[in-house]
PDB file of C-alpha atoms in Angstrom:
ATOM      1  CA  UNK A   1      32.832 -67.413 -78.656  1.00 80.00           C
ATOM      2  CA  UNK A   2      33.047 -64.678 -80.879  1.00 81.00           C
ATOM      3  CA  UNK A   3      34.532 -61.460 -80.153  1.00 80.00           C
ATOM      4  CA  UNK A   4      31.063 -59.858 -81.668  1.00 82.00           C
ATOM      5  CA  UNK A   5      28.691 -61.811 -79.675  1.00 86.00           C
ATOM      6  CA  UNK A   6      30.853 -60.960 -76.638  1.00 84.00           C
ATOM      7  CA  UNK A   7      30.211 -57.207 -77.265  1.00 85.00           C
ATOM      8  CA  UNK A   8      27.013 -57.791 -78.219  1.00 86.00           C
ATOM      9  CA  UNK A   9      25.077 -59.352 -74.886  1.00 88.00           C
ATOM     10  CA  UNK A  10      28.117 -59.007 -72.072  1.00 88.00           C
ATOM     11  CA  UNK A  11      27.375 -56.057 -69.577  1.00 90.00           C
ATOM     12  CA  UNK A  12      29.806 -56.534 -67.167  1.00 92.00           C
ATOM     13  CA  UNK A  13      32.342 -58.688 -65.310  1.00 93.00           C
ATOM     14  CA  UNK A  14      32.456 -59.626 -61.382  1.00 96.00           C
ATOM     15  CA  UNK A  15      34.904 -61.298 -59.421  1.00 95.00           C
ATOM     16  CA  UNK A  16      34.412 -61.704 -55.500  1.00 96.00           C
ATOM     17  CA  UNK A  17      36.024 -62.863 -52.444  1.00 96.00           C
ATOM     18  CA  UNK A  18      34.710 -63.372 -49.062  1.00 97.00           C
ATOM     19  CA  UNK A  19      37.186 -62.670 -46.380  1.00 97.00           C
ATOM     20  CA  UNK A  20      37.209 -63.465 -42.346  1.00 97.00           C
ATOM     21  CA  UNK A  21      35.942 -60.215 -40.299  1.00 97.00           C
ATOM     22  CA  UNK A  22      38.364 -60.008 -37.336  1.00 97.00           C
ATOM     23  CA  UNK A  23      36.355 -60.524 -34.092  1.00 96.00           C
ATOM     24  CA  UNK A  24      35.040 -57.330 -32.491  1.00 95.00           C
ATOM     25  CA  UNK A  25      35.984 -59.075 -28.761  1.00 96.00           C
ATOM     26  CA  UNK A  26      39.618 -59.548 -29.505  1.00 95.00           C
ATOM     27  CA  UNK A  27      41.061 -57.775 -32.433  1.00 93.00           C
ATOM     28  CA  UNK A  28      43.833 -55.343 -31.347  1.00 94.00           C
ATOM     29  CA  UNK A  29      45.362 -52.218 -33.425  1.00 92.00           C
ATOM     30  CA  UNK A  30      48.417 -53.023 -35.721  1.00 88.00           C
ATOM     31  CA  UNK A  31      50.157 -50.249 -37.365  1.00 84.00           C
ATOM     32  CA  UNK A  32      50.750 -50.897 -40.909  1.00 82.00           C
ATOM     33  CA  UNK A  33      53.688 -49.783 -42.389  1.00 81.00           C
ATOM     34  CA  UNK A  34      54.332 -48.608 -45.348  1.00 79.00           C
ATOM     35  CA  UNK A  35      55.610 -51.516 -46.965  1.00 82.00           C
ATOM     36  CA  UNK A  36      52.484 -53.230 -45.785  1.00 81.00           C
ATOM     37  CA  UNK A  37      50.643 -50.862 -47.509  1.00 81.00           C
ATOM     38  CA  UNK A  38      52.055 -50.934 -50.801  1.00 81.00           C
ATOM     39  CA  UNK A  39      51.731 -54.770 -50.776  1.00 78.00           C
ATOM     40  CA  UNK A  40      47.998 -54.546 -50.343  1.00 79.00           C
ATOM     41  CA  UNK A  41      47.573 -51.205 -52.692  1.00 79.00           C
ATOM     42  CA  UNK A  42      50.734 -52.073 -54.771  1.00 75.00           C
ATOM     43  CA  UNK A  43      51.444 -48.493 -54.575  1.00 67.00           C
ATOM     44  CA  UNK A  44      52.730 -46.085 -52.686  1.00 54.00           C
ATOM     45  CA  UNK A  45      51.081 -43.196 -53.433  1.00 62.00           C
ATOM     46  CA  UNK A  46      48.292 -43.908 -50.972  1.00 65.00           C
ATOM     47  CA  UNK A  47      49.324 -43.099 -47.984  1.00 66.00           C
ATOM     48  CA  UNK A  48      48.894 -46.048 -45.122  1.00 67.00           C
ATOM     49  CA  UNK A  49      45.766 -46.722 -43.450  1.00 68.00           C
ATOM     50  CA  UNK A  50      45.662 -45.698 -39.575  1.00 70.00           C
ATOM     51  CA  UNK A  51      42.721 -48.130 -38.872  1.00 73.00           C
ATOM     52  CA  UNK A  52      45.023 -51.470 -39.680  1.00 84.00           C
ATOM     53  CA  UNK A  53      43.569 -54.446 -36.630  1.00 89.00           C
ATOM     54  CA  UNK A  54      45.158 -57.444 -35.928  1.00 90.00           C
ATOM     55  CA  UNK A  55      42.992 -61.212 -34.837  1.00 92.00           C
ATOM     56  CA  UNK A  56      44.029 -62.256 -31.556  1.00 93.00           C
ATOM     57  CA  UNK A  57      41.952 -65.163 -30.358  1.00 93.00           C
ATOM     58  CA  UNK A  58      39.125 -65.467 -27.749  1.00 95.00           C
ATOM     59  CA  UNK A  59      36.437 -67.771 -26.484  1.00 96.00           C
ATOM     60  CA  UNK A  60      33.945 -65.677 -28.745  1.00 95.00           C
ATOM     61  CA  UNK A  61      35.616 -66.888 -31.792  1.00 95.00           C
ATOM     62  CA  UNK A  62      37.157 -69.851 -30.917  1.00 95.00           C
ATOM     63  CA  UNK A  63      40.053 -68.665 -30.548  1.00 96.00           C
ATOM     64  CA  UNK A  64      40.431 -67.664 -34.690  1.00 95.00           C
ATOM     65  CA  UNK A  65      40.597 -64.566 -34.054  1.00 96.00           C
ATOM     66  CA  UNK A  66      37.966 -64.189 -36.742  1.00 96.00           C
ATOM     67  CA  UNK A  67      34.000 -64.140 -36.685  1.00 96.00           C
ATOM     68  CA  UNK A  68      31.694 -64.159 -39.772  1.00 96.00           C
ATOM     69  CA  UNK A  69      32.610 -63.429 -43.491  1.00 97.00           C
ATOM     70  CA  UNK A  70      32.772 -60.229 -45.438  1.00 97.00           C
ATOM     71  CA  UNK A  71      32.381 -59.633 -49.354  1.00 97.00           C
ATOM     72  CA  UNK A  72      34.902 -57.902 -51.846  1.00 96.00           C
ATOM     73  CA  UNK A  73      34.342 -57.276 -55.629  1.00 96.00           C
ATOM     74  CA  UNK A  74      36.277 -56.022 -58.299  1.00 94.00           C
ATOM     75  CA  UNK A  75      33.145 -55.068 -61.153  1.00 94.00           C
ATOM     76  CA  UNK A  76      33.854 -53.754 -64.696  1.00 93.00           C
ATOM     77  CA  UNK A  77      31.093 -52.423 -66.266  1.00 92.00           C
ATOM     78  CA  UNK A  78      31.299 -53.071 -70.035  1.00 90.00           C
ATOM     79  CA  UNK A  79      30.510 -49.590 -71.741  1.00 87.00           C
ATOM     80  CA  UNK A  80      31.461 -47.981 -75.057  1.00 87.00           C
ATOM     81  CA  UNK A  81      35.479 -47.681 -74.110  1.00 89.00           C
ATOM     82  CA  UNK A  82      35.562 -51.363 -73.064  1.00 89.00           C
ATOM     83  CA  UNK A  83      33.486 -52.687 -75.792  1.00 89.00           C
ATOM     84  CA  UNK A  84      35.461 -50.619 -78.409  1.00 89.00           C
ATOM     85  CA  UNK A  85      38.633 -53.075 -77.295  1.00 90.00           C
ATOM     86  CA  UNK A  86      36.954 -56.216 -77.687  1.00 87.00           C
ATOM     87  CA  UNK A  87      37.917 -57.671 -81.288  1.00 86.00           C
ATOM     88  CA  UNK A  88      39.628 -60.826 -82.261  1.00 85.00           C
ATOM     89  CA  UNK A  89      43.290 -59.636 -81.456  1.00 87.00           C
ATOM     90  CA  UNK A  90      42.271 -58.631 -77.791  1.00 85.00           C
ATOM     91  CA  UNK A  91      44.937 -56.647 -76.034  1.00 88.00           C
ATOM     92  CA  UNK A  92      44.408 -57.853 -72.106  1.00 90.00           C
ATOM     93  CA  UNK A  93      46.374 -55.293 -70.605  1.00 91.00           C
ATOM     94  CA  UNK A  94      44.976 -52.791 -72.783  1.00 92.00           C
ATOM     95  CA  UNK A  95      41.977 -53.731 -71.800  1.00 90.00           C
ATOM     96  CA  UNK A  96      43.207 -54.057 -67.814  1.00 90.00           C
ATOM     97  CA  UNK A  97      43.873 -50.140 -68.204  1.00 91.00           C
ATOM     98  CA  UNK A  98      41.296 -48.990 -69.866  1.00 91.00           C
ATOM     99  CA  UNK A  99      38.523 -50.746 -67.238  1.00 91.00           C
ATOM    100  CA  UNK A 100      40.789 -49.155 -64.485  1.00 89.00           C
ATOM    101  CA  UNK A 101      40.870 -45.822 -66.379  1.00 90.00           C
ATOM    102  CA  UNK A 102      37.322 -46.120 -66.370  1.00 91.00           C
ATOM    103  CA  UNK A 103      37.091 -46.827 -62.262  1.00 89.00           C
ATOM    104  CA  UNK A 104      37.754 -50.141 -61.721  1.00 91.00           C
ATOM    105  CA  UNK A 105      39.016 -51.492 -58.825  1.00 88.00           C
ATOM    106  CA  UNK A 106      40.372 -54.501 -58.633  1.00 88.00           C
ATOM    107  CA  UNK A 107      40.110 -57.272 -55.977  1.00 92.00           C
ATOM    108  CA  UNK A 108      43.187 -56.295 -53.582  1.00 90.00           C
ATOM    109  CA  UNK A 109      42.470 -52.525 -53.467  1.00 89.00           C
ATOM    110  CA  UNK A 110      38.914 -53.193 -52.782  1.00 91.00           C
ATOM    111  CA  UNK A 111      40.093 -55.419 -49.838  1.00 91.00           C
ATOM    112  CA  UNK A 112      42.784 -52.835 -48.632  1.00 89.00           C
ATOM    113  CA  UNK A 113      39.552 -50.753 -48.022  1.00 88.00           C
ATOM    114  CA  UNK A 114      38.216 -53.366 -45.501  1.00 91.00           C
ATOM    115  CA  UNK A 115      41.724 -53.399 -43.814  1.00 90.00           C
ATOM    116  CA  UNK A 116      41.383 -49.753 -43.280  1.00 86.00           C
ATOM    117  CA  UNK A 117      38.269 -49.872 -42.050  1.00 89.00           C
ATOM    118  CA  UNK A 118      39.469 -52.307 -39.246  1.00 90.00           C
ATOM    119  CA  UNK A 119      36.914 -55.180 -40.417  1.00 94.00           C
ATOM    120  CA  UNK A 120      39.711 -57.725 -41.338  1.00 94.00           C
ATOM    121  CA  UNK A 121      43.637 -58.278 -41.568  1.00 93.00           C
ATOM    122  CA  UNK A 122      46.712 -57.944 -43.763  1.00 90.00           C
ATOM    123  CA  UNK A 123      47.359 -61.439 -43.493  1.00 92.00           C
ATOM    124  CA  UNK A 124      43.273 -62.511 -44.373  1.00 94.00           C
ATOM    125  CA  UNK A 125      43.588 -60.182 -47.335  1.00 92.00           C
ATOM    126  CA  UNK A 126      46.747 -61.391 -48.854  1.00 91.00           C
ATOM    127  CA  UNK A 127      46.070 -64.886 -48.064  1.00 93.00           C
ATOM    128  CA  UNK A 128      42.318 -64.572 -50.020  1.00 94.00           C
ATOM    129  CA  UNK A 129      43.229 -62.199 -53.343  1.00 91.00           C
ATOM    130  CA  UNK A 130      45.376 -62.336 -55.705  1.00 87.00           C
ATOM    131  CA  UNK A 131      48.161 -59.867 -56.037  1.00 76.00           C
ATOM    132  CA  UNK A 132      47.974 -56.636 -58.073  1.00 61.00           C
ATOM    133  CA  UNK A 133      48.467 -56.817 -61.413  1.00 54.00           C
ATOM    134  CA  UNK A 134      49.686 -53.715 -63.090  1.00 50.00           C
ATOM    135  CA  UNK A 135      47.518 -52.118 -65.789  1.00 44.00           C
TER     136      UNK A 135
END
């Protein structure tokens, strides 16, 4: 397709991933460390999460540990910055750090959120997204 029809009629880009929620009858507190942390966040200038849960198993969920399903996106809105870097020599990682520059967030980081929030694991969210990819 060409690179003017793209910037032309595209308004965005979504990617999602539904993760396991960790059962509210069973899931137990894990501390995360720090290198746990920067494997989810791939950085380490967020400091680690204090809510980090871990599944467990029960006769509520089967003994999964998990019950239900949760939504993460990564969205990148397509304005003027964006659109001025779509052209027939596309530069992806320009591109990757300019839609981060402009608030972006991808997949993982999005997910990290949920771990700190206690709704699912380390192990659900590495298992489901793909890893970081530096801008």
């Amino acid at each position: 397709m060409p690179h003017y029809l793209i910037k032309a009629t595209l308004i965005g880009v979504m990617a999602q991933r539904l993760l396991r929620t960790l059962c509210p009858y069973c899931k137990v507190p894990a501390e995360l460390t720090a290198d746990d942390w920067e494997s989810l966040t791939g950085t380490r200038h967020l400091p680690p999460a204090a809510g980090g849960q871990r599944a467990v198993g029960c006769a509520e969920c089967r003994g999964t540990g998990y019950h239900g399903r949760t939504g993460v996106y990564e969205i990148m809105p397509l304005g003027s910055p964006l659109k001025a870097l779509i052209h027939r020599d596309l530069d992806l990682a320009r591109l990757h750090h300019q839609a981060c520059a402009d608030g972006m967030r991808s997949l993982r980081l999005a997910a990290a959120h949920k771990v700190a929030q206690g709704l699912t694991s380390l192990e659900e969210v590495l298992r489901v997204t793909p890893g970081n990819q530096p801008p």
